[in-house]
PDB file of C-alpha atoms in Angstrom:
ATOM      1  CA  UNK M1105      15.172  -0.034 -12.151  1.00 40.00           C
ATOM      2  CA  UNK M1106      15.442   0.640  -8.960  1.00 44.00           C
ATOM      3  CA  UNK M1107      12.473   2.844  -6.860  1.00 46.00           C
ATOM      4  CA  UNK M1108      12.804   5.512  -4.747  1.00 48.00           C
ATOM      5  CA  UNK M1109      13.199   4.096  -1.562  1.00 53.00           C
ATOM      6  CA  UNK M1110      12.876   7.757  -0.038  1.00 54.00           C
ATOM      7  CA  UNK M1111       9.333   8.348  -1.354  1.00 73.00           C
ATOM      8  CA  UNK M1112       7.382   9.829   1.779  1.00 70.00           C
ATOM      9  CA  UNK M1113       4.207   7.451   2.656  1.00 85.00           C
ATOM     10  CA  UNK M1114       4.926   5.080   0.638  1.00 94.00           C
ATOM     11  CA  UNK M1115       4.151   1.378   0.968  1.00 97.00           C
ATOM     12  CA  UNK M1116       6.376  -1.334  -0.704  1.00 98.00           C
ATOM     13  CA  UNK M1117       5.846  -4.418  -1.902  1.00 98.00           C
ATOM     14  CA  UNK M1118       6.241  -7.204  -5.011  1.00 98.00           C
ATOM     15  CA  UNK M1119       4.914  -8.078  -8.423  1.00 98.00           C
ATOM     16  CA  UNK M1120       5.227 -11.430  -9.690  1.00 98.00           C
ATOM     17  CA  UNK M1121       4.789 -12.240 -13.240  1.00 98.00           C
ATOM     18  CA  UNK M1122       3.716 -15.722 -13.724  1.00 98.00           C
ATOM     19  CA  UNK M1123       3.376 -16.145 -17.365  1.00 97.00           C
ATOM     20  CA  UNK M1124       7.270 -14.980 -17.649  1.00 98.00           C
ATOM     21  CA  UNK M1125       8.664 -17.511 -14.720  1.00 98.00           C
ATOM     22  CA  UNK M1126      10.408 -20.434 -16.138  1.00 97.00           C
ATOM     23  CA  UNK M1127      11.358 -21.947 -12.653  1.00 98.00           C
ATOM     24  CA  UNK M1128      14.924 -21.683 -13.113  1.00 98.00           C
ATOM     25  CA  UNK M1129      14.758 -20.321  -8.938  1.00 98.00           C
ATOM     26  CA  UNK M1130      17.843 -17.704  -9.524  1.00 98.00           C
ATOM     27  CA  UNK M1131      15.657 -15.551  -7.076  1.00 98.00           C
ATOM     28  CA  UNK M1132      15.918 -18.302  -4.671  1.00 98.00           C
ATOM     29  CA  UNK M1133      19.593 -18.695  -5.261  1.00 98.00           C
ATOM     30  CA  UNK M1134      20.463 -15.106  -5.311  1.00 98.00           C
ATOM     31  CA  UNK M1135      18.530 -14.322  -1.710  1.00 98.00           C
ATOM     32  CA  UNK M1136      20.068 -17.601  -0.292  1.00 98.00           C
ATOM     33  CA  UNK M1137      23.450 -16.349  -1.398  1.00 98.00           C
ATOM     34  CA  UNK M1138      23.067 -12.381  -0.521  1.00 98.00           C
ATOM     35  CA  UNK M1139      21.761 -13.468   2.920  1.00 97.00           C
ATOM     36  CA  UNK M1140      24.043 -16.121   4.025  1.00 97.00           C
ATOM     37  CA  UNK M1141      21.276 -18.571   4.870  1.00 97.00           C
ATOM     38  CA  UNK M1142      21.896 -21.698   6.377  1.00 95.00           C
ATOM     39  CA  UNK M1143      20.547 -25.084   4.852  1.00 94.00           C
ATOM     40  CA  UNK M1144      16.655 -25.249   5.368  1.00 93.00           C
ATOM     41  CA  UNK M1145      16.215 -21.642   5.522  1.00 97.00           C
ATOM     42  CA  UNK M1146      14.853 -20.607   2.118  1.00 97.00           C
ATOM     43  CA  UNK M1147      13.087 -17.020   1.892  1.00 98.00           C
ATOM     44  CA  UNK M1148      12.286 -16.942  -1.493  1.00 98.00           C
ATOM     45  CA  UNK M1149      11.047 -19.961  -2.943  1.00 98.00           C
ATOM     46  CA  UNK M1150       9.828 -21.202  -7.004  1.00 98.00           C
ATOM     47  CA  UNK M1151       6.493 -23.222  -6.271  1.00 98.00           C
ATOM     48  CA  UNK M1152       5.998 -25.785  -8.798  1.00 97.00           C
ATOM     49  CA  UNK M1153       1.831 -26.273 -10.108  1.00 97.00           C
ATOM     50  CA  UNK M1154       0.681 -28.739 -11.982  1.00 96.00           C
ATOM     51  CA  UNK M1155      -2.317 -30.757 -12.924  1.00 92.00           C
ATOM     52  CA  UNK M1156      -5.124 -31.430 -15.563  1.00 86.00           C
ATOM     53  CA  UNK M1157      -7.041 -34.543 -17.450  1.00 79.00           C
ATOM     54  CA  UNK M1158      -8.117 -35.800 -20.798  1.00 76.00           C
ATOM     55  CA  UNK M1159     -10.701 -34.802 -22.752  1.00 79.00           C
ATOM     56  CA  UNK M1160     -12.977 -36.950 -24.578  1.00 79.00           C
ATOM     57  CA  UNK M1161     -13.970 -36.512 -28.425  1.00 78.00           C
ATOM     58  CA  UNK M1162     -16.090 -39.786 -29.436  1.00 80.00           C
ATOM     59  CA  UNK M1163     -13.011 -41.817 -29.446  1.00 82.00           C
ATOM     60  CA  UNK M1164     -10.463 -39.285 -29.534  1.00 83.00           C
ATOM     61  CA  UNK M1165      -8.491 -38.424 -26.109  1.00 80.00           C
ATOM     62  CA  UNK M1166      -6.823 -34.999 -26.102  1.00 80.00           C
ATOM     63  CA  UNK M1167      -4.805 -34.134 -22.838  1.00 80.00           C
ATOM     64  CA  UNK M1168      -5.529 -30.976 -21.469  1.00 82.00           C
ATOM     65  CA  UNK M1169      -2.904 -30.067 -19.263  1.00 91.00           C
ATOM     66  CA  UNK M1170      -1.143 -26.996 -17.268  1.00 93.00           C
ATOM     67  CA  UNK M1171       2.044 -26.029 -15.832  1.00 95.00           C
ATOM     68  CA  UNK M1172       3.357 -23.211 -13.895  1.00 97.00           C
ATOM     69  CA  UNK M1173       5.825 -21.108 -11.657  1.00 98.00           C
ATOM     70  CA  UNK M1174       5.277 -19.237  -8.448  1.00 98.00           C
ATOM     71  CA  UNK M1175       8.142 -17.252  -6.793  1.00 98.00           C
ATOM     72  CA  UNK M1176       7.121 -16.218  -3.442  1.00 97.00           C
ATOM     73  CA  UNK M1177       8.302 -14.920  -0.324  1.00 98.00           C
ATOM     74  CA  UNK M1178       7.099 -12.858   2.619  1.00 98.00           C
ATOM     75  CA  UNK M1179       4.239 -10.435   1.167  1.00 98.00           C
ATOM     76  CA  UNK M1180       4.599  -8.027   4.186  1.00 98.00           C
ATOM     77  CA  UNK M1181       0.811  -8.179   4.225  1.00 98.00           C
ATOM     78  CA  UNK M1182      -1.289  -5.289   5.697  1.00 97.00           C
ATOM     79  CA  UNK M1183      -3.198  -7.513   7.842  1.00 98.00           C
ATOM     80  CA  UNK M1184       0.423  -9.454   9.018  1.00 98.00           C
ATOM     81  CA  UNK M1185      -1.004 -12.176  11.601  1.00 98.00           C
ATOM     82  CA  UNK M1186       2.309 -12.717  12.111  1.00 98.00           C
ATOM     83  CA  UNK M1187       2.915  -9.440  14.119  1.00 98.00           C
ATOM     84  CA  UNK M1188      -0.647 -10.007  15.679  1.00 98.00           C
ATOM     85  CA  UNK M1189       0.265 -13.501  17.305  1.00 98.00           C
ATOM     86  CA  UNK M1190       4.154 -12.613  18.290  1.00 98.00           C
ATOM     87  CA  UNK M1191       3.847 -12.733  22.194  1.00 98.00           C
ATOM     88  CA  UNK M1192       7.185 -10.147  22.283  1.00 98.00           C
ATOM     89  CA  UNK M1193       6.824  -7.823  19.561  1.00 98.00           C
ATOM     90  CA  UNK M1194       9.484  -8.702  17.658  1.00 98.00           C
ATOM     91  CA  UNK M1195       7.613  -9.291  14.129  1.00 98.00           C
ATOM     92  CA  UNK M1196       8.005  -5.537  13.392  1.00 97.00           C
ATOM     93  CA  UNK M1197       6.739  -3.047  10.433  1.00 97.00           C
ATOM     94  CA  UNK M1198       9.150   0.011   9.393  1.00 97.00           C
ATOM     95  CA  UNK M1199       7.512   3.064   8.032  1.00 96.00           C
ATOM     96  CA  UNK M1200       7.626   1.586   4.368  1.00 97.00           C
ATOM     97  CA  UNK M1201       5.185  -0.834   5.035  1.00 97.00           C
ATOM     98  CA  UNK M1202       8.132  -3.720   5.207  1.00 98.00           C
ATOM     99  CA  UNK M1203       7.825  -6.720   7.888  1.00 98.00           C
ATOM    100  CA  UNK M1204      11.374  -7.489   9.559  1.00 98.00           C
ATOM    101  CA  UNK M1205      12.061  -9.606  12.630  1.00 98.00           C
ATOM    102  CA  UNK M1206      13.556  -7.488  15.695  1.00 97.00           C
ATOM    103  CA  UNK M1207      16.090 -10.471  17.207  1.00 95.00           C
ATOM    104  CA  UNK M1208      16.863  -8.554  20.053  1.00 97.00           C
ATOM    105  CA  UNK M1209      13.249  -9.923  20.910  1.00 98.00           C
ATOM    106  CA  UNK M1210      12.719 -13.126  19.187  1.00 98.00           C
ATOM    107  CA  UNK M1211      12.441 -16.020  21.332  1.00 98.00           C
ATOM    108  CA  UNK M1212      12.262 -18.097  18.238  1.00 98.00           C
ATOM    109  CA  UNK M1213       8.753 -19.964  19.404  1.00 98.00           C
ATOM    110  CA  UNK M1214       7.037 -19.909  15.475  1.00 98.00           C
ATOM    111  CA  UNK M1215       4.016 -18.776  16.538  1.00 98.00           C
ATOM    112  CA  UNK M1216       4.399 -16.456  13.852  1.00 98.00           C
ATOM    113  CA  UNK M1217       5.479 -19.310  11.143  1.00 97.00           C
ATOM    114  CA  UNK M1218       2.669 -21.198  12.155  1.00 97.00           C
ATOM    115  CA  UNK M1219       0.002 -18.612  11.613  1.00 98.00           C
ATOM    116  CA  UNK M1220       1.538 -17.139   8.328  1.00 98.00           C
ATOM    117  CA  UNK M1221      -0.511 -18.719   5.165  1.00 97.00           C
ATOM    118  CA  UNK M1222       2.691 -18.186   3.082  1.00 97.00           C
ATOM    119  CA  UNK M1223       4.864 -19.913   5.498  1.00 95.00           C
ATOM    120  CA  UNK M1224       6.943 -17.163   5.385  1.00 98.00           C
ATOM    121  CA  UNK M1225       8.611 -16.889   8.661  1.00 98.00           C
ATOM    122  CA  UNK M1226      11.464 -19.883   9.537  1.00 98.00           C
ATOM    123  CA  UNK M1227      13.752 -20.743  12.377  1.00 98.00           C
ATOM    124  CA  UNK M1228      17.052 -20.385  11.778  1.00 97.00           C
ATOM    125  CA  UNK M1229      18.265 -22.751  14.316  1.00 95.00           C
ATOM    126  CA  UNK M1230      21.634 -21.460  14.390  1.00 94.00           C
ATOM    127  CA  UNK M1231      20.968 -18.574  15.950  1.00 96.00           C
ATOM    128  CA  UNK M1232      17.621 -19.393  17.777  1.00 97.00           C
ATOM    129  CA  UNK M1233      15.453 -16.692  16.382  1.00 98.00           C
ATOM    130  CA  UNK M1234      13.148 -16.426  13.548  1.00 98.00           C
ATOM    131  CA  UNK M1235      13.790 -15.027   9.832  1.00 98.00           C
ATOM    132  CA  UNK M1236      12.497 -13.773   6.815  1.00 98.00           C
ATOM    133  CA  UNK M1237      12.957 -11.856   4.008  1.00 98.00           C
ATOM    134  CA  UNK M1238      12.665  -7.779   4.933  1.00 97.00           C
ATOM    135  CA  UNK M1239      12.438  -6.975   1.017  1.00 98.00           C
ATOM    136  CA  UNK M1240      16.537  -6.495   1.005  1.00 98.00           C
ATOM    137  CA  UNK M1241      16.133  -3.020   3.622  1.00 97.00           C
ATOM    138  CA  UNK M1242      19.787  -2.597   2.787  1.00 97.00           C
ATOM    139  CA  UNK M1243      19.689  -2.950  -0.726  1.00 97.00           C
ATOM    140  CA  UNK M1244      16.983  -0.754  -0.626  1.00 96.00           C
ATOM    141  CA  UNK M1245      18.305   1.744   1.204  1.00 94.00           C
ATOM    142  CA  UNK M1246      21.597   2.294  -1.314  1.00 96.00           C
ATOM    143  CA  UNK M1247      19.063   2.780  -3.939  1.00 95.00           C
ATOM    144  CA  UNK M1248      19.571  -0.986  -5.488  1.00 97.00           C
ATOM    145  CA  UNK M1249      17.125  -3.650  -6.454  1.00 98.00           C
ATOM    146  CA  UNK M1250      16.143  -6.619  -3.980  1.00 98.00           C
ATOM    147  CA  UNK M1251      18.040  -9.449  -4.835  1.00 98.00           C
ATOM    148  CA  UNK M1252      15.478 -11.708  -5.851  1.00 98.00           C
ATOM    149  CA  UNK M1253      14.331  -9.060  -8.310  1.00 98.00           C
ATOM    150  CA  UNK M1254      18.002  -8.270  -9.991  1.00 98.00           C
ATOM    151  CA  UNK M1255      18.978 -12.042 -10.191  1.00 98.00           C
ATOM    152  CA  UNK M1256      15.968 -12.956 -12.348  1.00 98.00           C
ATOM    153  CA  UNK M1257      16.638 -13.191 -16.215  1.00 98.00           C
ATOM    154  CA  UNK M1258      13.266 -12.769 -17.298  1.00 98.00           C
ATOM    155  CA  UNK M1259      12.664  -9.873 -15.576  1.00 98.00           C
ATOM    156  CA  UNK M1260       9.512 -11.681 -13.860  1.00 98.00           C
ATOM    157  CA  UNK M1261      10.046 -10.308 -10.607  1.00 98.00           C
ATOM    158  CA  UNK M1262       9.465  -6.399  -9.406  1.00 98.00           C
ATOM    159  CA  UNK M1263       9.168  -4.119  -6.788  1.00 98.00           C
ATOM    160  CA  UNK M1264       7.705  -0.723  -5.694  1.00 97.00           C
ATOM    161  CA  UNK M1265       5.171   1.338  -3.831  1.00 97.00           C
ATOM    162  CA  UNK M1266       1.825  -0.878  -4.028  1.00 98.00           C
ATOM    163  CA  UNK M1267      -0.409   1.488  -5.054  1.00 97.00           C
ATOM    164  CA  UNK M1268       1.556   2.192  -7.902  1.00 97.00           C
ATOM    165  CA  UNK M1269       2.042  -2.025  -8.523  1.00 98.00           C
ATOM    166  CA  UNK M1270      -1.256  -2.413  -8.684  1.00 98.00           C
ATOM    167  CA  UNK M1271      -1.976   1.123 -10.775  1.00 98.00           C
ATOM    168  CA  UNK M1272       0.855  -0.758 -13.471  1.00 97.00           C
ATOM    169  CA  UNK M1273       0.002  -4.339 -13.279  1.00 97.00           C
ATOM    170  CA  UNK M1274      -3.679  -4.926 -11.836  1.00 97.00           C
ATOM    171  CA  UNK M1275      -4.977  -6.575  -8.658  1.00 96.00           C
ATOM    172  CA  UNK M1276      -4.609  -9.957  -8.818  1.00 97.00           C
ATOM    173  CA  UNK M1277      -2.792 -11.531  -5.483  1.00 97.00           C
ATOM    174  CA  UNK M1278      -4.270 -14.781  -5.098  1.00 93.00           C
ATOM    175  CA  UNK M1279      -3.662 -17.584  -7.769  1.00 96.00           C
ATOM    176  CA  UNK M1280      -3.262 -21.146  -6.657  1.00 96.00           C
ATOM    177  CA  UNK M1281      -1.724 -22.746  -4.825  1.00 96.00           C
ATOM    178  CA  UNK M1282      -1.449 -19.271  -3.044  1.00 97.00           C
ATOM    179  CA  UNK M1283      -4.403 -18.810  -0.035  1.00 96.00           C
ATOM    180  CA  UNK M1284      -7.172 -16.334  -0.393  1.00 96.00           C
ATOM    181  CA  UNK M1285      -5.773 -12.723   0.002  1.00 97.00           C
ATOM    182  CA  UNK M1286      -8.201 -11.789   2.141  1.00 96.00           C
ATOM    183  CA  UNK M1287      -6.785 -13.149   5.001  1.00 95.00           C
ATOM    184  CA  UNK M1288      -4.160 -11.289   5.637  1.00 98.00           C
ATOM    185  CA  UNK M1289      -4.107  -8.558   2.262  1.00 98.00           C
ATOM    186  CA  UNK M1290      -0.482  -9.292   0.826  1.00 98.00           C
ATOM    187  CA  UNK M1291       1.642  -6.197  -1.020  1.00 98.00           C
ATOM    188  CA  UNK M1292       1.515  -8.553  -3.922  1.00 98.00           C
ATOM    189  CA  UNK M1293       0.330  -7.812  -7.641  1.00 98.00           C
ATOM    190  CA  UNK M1294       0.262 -10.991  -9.700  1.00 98.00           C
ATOM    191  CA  UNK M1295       0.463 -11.106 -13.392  1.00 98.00           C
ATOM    192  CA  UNK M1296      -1.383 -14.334 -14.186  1.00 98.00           C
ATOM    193  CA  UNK M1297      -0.376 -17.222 -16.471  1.00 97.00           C
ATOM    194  CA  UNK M1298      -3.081 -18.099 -19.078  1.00 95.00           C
ATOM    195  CA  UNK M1299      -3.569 -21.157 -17.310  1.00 94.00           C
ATOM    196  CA  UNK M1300      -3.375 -19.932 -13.994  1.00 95.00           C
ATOM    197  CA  UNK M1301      -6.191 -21.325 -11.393  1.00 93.00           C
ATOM    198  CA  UNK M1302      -8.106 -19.557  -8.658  1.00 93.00           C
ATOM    199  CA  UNK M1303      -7.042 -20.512  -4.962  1.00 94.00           C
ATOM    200  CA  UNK M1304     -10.418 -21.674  -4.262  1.00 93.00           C
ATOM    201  CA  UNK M1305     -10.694 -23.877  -7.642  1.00 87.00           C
ATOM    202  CA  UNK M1306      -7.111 -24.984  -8.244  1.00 80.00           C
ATOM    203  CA  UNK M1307      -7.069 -28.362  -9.718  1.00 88.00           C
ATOM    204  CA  UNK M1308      -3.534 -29.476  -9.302  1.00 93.00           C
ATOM    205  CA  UNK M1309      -1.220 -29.484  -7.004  1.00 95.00           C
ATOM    206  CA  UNK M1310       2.302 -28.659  -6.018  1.00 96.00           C
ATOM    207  CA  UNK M1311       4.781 -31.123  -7.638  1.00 96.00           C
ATOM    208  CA  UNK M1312       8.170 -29.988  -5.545  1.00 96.00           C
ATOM    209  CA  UNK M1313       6.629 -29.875  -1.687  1.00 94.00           C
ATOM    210  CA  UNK M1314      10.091 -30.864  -0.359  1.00 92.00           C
ATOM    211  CA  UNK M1315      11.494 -27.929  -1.901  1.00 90.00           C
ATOM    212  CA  UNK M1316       9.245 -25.700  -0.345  1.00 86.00           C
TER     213      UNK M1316
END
């Protein structure tokens, strides 16, 4: 269900849940689609985490294993680096907390895709500037869903004021192979798998990099 995007003060951002992702990456399709984005430019992606040994019992081996989804896209972080390290001001934050690229003042140089630890921000070399997702502002603003968060069948993806994401679904915003949260404090509430890892202890690794 939609929010309210109206609500005075408040600050939006996403909840993920990981334990109801199957990677089937209609979020990715559905924000490729309802933004027109050109080949290479990917806002939302489905990471792909993998990883695990064998266990040893006398002469038994018993795999011990783990698989899992992440869907992410630009967190429109509190601390955004990327607006700190834009030389012309055109990584921008409305009111609502949302981070949005002004092009009337991109010069396209990726400072801000370099220092994002999501890798949020990309060059759409058609037009020269920088892009990212701005949480669907226009979707928002007719009272409808992102599209990320309508186009998913399992309802893993949603959306809201942060405080009240967090309130509903906990705290959790760094699970590997996502970086610490502390670095720039994402508006994102994770719901983790039951195998989910910790950024700092992960022990896989990402099995569809070219994707990504």
């Amino acid at each position: 269900m939609a929010e309210d995007y109206t609500k005075e003060g408040a600050q939006y951002g996403f909840h993920f849940d990981q334990s109801l992702c199957n990677g089937c990456k209609a979020c990715q399709i559905a924000c490729k689609d309802k933004h027109d984005l050109p080949v290479g430019i990917t806002w939302r992606r489905v990471v792909e985490y993998s990883g695990g040994s064998w266990q040893v019992h006398g002469n038994t081996f018993e795999p011990n294993v783990f698989a899992y989804y992440t869907s992410i896209s630009c967190n429109h972080c509190e601390n955004a680096v990327c607006m700190e390290v834009c030389p012309t001001t055109a990584m921008s934050r409305r009111p609502d907390g949302t981070v949005y690229v002004d092009e009337s003042k991109c010069v396209g140089c990726r400072y801000c895709q370099w220092a994002c630890p999501y890798g949020a921000p990309q060059l759409n070399s058609e037009t020269g500037h920088m892009s990212k997702c701005d949480l669907c502002y226009d979707y928002r603003s007719e009272g409808k869903d992102p599209a990320c968060v309508a186009a998913c069948p399992s309802r893993a993806l949603d959306w809201g004021p942060i405080d009240e994401l967090r309130e509903k679904y906990g705290d959790t915003d760094s699970v590997a192979p996502l970086p610490d949260s502390s670095i720039t404090k994402p508006h994102l509430v994770i719901t983790p798998h039951r195998d989910a890892q910790a950024w700092d202890s992960g022990t896989g690794q990402i099995t569809n990099p070219k994707e990504i």
